[in-house]
Coordinates of N, CA and C in Angstrom, one line a residue:
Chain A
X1 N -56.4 32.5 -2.3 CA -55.0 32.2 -1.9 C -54.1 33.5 -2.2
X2 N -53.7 34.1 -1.4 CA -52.7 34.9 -1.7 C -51.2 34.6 -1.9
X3 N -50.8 35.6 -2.9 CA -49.6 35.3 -3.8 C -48.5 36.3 -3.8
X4 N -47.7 35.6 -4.0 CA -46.2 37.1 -3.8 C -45.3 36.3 -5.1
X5 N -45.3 37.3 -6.0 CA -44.4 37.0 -7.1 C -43.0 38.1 -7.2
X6 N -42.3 37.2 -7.3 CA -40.6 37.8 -7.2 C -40.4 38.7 -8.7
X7 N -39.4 38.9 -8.8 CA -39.0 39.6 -10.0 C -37.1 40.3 -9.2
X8 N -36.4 40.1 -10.4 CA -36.4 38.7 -11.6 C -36.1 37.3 -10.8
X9 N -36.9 36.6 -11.7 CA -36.5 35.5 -11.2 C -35.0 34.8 -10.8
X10 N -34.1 35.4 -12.1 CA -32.6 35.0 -12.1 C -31.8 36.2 -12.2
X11 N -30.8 36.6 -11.6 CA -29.8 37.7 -11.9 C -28.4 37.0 -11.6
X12 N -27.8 37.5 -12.1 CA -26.0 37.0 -12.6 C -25.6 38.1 -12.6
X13 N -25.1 38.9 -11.5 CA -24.2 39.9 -11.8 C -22.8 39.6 -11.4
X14 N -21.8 41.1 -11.6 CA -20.3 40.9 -10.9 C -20.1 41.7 -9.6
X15 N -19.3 40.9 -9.1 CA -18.7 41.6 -8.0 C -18.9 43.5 -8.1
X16 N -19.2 44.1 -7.0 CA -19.4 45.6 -6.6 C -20.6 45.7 -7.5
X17 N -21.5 45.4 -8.4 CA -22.9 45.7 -8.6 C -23.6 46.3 -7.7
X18 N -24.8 46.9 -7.7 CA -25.9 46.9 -7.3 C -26.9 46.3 -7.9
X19 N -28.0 45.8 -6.8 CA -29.6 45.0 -7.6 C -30.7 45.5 -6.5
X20 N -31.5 45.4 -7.4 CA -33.0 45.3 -6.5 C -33.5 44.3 -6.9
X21 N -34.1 43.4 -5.7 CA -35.5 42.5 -5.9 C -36.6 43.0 -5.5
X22 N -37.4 42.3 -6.1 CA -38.9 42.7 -6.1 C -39.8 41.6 -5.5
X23 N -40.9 41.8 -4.7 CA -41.7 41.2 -4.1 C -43.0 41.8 -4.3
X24 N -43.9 41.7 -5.0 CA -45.4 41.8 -5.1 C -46.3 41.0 -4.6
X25 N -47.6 41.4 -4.2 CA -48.7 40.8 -4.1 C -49.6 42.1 -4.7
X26 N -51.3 41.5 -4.9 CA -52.6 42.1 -4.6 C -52.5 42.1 -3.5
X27 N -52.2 41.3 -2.5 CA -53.0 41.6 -1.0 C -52.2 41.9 -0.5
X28 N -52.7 42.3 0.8 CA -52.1 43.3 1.6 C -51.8 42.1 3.2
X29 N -50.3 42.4 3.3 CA -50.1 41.6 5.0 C -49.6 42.6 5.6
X30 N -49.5 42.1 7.1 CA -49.9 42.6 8.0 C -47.8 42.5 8.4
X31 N -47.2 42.0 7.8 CA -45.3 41.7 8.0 C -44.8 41.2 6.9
X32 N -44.1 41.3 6.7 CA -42.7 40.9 5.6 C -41.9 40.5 5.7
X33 N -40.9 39.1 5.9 CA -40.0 38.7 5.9 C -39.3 38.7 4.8
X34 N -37.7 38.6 4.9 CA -37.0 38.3 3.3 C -36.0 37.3 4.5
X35 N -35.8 36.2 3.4 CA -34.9 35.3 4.2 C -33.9 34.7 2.8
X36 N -33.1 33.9 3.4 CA -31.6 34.2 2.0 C -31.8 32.6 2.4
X37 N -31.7 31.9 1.2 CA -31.2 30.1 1.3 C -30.0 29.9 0.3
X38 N -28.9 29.1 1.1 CA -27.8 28.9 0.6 C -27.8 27.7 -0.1
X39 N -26.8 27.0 -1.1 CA -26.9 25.7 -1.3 C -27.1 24.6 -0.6
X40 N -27.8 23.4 -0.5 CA -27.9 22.5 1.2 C -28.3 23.2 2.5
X41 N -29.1 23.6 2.3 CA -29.4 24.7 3.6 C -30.6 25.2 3.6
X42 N -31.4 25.1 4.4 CA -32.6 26.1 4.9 C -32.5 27.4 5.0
X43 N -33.6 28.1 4.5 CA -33.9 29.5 4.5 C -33.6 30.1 5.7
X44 N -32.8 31.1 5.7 CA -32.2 32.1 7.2 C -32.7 33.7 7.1
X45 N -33.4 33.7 8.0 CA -33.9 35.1 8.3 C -32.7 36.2 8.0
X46 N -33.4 37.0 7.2 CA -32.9 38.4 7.2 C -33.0 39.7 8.0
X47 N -34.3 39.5 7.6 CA -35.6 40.9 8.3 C -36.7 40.3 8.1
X48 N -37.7 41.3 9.4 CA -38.6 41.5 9.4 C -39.2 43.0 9.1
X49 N -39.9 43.4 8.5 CA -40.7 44.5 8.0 C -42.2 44.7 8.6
X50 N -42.8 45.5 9.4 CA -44.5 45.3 9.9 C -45.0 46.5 9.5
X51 N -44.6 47.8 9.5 CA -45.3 49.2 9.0 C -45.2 49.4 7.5
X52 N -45.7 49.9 7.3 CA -46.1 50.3 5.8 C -44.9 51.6 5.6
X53 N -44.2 51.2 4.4 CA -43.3 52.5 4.0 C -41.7 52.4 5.3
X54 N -41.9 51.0 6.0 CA -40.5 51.2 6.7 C -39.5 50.8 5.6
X55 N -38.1 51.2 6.6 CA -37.1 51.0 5.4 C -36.2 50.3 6.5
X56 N -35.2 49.2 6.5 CA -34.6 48.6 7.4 C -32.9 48.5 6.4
X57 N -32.1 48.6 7.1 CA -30.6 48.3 6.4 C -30.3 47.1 7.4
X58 N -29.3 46.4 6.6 CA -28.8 45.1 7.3 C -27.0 45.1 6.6
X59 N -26.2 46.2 6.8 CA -25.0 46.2 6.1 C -25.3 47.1 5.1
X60 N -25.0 46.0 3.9 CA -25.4 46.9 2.5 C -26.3 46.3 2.1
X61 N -27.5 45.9 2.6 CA -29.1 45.2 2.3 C -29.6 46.4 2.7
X62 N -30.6 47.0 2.1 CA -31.6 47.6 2.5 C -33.3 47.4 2.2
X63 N -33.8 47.4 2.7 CA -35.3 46.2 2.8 C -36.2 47.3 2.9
X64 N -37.4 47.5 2.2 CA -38.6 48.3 2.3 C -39.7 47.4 2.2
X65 N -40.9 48.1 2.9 CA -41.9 48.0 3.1 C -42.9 48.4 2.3
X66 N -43.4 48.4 1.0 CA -44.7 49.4 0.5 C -45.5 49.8 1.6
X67 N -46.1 51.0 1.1 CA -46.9 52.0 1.9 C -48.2 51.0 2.3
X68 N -48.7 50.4 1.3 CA -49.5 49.8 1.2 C -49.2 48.6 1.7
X69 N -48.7 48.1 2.1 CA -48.1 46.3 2.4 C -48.8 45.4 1.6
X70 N -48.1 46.0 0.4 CA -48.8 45.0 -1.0 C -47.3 44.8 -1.2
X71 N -46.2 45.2 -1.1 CA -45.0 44.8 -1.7 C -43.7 45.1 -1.1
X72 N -42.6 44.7 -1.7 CA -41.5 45.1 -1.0 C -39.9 45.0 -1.9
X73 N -39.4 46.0 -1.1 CA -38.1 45.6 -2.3 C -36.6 44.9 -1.4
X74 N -35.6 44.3 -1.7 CA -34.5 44.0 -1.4 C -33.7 44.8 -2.5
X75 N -32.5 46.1 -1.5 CA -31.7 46.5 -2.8 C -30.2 46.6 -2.0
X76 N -29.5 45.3 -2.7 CA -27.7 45.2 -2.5 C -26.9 46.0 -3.0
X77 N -26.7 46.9 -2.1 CA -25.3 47.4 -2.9 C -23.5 47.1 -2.6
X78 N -23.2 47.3 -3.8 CA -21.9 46.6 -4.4 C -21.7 45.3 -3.7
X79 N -22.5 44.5 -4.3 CA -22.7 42.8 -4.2 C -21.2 42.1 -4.2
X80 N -21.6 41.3 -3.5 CA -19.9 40.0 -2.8 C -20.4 39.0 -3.4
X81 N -19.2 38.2 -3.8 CA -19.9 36.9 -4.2 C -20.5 35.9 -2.7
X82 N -20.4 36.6 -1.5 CA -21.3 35.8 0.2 C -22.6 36.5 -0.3
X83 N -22.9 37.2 -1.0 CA -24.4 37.2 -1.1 C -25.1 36.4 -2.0
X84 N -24.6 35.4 -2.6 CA -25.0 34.5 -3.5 C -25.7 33.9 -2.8
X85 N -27.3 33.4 -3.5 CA -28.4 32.6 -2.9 C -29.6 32.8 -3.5
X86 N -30.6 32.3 -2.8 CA -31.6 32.6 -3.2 C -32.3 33.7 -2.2
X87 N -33.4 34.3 -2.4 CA -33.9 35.2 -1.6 C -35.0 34.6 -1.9
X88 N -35.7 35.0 -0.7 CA -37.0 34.9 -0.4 C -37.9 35.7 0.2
X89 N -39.0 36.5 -0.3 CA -39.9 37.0 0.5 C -41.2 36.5 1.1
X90 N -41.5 36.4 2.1 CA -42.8 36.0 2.7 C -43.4 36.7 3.6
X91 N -44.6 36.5 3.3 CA -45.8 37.5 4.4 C -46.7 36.6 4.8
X92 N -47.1 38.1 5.9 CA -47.5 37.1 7.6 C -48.8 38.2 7.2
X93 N -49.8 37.5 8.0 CA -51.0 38.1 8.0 C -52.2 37.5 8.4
X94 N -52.3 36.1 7.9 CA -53.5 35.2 7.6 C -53.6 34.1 9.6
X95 N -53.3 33.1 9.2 CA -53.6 32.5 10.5 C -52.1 32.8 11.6
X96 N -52.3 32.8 12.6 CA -51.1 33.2 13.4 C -50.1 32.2 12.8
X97 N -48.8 32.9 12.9 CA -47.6 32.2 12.4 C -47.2 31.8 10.9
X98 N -48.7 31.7 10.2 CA -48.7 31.0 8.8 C -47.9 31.9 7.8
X99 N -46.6 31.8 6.9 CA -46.7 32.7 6.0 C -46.9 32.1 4.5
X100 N -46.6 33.2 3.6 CA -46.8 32.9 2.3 C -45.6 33.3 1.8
X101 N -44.8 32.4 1.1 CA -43.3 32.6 0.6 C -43.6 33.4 -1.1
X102 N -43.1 34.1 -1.2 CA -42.8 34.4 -2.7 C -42.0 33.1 -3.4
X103 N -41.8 33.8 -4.7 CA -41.7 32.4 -5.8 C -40.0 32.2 -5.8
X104 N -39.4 33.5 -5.4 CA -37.8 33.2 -5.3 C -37.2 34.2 -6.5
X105 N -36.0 34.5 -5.5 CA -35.2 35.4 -6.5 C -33.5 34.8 -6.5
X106 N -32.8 34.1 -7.4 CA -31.8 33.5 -7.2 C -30.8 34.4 -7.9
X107 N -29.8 34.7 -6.7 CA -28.9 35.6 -7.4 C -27.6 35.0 -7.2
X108 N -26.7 34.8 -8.5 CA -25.8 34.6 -8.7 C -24.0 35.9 -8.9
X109 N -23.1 36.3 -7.9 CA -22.3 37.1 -7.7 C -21.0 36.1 -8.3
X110 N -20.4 37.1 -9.1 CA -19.3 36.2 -9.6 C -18.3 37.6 -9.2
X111 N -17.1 37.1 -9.9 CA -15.8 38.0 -9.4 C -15.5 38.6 -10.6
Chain B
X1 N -27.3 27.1 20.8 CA -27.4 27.4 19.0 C -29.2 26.6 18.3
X2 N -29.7 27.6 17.7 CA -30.7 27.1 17.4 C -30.6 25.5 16.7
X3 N -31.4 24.6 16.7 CA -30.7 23.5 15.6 C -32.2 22.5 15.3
X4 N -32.9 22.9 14.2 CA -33.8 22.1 13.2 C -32.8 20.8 12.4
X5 N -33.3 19.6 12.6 CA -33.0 18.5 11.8 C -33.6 17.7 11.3
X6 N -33.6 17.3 10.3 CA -34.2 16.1 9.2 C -33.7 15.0 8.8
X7 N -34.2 13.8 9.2 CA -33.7 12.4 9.4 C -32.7 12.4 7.8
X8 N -32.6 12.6 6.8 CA -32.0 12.3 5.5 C -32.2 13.4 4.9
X9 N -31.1 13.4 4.0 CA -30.9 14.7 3.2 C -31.2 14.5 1.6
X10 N -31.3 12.9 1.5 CA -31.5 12.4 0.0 C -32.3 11.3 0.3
X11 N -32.9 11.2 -0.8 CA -34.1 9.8 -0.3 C -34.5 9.8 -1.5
X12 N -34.3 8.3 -1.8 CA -35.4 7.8 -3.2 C -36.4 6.7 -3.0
X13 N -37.5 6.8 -3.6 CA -38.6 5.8 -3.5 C -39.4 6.1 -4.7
X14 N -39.8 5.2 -4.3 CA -40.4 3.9 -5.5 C -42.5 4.2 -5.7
X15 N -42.8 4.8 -7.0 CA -43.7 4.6 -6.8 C -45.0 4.2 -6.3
X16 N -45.8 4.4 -5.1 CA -46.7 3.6 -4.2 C -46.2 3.1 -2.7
X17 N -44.7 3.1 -2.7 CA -44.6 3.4 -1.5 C -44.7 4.1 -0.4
X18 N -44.7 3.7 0.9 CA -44.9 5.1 2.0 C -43.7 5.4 2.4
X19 N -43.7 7.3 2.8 CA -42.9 7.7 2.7 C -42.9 8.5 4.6
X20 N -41.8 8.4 4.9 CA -41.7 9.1 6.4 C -40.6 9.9 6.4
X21 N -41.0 11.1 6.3 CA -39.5 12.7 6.5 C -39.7 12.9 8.0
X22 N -38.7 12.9 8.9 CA -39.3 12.9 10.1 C -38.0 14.7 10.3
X23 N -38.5 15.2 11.4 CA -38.3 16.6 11.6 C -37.9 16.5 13.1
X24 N -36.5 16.8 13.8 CA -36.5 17.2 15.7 C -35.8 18.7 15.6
X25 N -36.7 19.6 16.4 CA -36.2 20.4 16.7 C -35.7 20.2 18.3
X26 N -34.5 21.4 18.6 CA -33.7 21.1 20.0 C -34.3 22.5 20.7
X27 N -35.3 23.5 20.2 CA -36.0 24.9 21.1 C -37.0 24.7 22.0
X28 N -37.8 23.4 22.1 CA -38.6 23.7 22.7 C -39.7 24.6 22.5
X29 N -39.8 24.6 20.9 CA -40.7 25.6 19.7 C -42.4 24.5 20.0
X30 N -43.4 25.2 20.0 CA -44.6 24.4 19.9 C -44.9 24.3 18.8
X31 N -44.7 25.3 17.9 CA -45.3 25.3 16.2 C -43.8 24.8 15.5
X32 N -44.6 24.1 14.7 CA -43.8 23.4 13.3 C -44.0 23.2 12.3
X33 N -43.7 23.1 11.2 CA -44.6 23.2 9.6 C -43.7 22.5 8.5
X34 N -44.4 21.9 7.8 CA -43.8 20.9 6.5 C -44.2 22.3 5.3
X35 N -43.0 22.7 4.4 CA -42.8 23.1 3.3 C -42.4 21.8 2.2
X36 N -43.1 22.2 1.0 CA -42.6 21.3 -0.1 C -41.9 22.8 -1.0
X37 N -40.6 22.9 -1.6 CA -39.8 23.8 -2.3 C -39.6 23.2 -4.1
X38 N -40.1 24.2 -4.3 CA -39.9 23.7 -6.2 C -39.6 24.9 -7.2
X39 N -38.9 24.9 -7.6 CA -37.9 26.1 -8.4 C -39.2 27.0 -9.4
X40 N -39.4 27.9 -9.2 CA -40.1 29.0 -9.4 C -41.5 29.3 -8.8
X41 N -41.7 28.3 -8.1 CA -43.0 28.2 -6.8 C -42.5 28.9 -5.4
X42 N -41.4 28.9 -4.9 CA -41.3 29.1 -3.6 C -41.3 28.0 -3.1
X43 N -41.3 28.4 -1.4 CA -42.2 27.2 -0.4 C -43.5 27.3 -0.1
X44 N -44.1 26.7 -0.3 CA -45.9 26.3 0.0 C -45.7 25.2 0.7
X45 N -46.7 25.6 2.0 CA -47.1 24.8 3.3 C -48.0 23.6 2.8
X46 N -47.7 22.6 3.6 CA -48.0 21.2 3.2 C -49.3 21.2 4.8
X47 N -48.4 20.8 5.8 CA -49.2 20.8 7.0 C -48.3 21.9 8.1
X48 N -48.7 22.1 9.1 CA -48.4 22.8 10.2 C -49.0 22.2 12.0
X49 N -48.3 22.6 13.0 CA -48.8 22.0 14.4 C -48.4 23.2 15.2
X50 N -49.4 23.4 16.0 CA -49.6 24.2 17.1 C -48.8 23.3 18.7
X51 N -49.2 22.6 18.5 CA -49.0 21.6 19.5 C -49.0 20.5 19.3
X52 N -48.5 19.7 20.8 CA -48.2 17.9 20.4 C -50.3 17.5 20.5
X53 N -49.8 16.4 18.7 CA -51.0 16.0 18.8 C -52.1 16.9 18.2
X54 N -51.8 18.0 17.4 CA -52.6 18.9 17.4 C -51.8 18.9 15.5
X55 N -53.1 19.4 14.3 CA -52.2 19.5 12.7 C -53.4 20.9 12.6
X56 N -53.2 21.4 11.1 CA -53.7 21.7 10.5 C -53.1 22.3 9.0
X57 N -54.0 21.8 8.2 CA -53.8 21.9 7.0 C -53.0 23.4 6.4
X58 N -52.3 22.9 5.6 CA -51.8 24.4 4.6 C -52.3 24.5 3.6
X59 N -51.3 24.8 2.5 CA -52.3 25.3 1.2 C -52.4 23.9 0.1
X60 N -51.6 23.2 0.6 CA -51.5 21.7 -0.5 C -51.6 20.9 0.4
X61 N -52.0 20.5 1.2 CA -52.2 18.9 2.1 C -52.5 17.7 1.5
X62 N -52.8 17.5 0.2 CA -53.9 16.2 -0.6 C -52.6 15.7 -1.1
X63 N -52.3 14.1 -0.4 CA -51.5 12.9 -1.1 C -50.2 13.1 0.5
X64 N -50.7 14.1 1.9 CA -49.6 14.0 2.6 C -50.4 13.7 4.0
X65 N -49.6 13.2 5.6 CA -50.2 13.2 6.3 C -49.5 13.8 7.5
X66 N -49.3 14.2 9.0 CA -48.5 14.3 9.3 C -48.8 13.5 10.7
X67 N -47.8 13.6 11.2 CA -47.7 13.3 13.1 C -47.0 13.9 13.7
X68 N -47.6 14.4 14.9 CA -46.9 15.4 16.0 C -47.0 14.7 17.3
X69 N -46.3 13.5 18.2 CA -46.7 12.8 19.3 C -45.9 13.4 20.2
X70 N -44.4 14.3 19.9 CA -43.9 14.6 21.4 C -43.6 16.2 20.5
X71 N -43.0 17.1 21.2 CA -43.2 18.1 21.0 C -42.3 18.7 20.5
X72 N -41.1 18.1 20.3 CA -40.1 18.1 19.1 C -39.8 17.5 17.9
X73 N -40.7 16.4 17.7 CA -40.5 16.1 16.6 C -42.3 15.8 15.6
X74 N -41.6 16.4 14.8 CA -43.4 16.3 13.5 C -42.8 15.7 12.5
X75 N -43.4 14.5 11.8 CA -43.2 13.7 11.3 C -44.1 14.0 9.5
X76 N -43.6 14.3 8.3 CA -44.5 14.2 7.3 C -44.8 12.9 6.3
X77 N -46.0 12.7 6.0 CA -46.1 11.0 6.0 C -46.6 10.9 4.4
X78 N -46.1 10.3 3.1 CA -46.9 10.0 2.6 C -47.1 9.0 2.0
X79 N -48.5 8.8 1.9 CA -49.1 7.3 2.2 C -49.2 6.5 1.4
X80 N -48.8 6.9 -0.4 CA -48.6 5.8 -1.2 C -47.6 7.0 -2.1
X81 N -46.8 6.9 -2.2 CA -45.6 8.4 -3.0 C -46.2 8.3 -4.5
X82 N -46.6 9.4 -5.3 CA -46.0 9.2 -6.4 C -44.9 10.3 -6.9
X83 N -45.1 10.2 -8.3 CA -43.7 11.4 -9.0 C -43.7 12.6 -8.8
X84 N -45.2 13.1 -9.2 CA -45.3 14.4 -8.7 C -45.3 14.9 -7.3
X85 N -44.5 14.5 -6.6 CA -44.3 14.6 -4.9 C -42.7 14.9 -5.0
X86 N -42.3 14.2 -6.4 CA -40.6 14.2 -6.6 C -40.1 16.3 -5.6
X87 N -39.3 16.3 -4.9 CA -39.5 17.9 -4.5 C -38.6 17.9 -3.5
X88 N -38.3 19.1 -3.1 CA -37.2 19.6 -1.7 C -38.6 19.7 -0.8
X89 N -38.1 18.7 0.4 CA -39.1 18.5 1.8 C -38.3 19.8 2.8
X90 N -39.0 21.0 3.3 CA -38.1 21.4 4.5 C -39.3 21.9 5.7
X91 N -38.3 21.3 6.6 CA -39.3 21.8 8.1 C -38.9 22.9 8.6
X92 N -39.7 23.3 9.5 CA -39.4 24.8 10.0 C -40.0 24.5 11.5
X93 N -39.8 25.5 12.4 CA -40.1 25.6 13.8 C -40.3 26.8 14.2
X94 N -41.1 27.3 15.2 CA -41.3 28.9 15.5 C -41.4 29.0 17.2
X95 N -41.0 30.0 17.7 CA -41.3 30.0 19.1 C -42.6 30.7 19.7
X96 N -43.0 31.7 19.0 CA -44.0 32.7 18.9 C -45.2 31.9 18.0
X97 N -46.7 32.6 18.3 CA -47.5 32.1 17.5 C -47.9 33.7 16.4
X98 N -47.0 34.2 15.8 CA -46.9 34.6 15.3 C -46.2 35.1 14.0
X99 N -46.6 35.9 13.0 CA -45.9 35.6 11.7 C -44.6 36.7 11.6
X100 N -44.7 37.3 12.8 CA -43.0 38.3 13.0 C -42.0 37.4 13.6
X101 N -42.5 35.8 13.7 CA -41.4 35.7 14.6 C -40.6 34.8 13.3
X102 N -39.5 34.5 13.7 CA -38.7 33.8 13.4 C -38.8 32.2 12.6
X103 N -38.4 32.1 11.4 CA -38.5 30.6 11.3 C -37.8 30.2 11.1
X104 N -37.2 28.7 11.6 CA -35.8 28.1 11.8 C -36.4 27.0 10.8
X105 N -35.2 26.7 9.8 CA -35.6 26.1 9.1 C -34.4 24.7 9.0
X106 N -35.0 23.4 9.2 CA -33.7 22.5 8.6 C -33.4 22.5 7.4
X107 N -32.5 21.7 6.9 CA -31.5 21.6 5.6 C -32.3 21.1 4.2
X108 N -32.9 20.4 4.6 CA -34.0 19.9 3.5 C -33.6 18.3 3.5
X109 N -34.9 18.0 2.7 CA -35.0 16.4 2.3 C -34.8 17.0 1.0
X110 N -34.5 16.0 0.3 CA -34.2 16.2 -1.5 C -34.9 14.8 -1.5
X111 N -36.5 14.5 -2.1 CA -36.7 12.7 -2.5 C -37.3 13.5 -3.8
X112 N -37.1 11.9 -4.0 CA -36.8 11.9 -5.6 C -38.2 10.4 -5.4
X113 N -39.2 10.8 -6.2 CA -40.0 9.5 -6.6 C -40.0 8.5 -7.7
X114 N -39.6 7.4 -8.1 CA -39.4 6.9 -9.3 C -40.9 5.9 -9.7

């Protein structure tokens, strides 16, 4: 079974910070998703990632790819408290469509 | 506007009872998939459908069942509840049979097993 472990699991920062999250595996997929869940609400696409070593911005999100497609990072700079949620990474690889969600990165933006 | 829904957003039941989360999507998506969400796990796939009438298993299926009879709505079934099932139920839908595409996810079931 392959596995994607977040890091950290909890962050609380302030308004204008920057953070990185972390997305690991051993194995290697073939795409990367990161998707954001708000309170009451289903997980909403961010990005998609498929090459190794790509780098995608979304505003002030910027989303990488490891070389290797063993991992990936999410890094916000100067954080709002509208980025508050949970994040989620998951990878695509195994049966068409199927992915594997990471364990969750919940970030908390205060003022 | 895309729009995934789930019959109830809170649900409690009773030990040994059966349980029905039902799922309609409004895309015209052929793939569908039951997530169970639990705070430091992620989402892990329960069941999944290619088509009406058509399942296959994810990485936890044991204590769930599903049904797919028309092509928007997949149904997750379980057939005597207990506690450890207590969890956020959420469905998803995809238009592509593939893992770049897109997943539309409803709001969630919140049940609670007593």
């Amino acid at each position: 079974t392959q596995l994607l472990e977040q890091s950290p699991q909890f962050l609380s920062i302030q308004e204008g910070e920057n953070l990185t999250v972390y997305c690991n595996s051993s194995s290697v997929f073939s795409s990367l998703q990161w998707y954001r869940q708000e309170p009451g609400e289903g997980p909403v696409l961010l990005v998609t990632v498929v090459t190794g070593g790509e780098v995608k911005k979304l505003k002030r999100l910027t989303f990488q790819f490891g070389d290797a497609r063993k991992d990936s990072s999410l890094h916000i700079t100067a954080a709002q408290p509208g980025d508050t949620g949970l994040y989620l990474c998951a990878g695509g690889g195994g049966t068409a469509s199927k992915l594997t969600f990471g364990t969750g990165t919940r970030l908390q933006v205060t003022l | 506007d895309v729009k995934v829904t789930q019959s109830s957003r809170y649900l409690v039941k009773r030990t040994g009872e059966k349980v029905f989360l039902e799922c309609v999507q409004d895309m015209d998506h052929e793939n569908m998939f039951w997530y169970r969400q639990d705070p430091g796990l992620g989402l892990r796939l329960i069941y999944f459908s290619y088509d009406v009438k058509m399942k296959e298993k994810g990485d936890i299926p044991e204590g769930y069942s599903v049904s797919r009879e028309k092509k928007e709505r997949f149904s997750l079934i379980l057939e005597s509840a207990s506690t450890n099932q207590t969890s956020m139920y959420l469905c998803a839908s995809t238009e592509e049979r593939t893992s770049t595409d897109t997943q539309y996810f409803g709001p969630g079931t919140r049940l609670t097993v007593l």
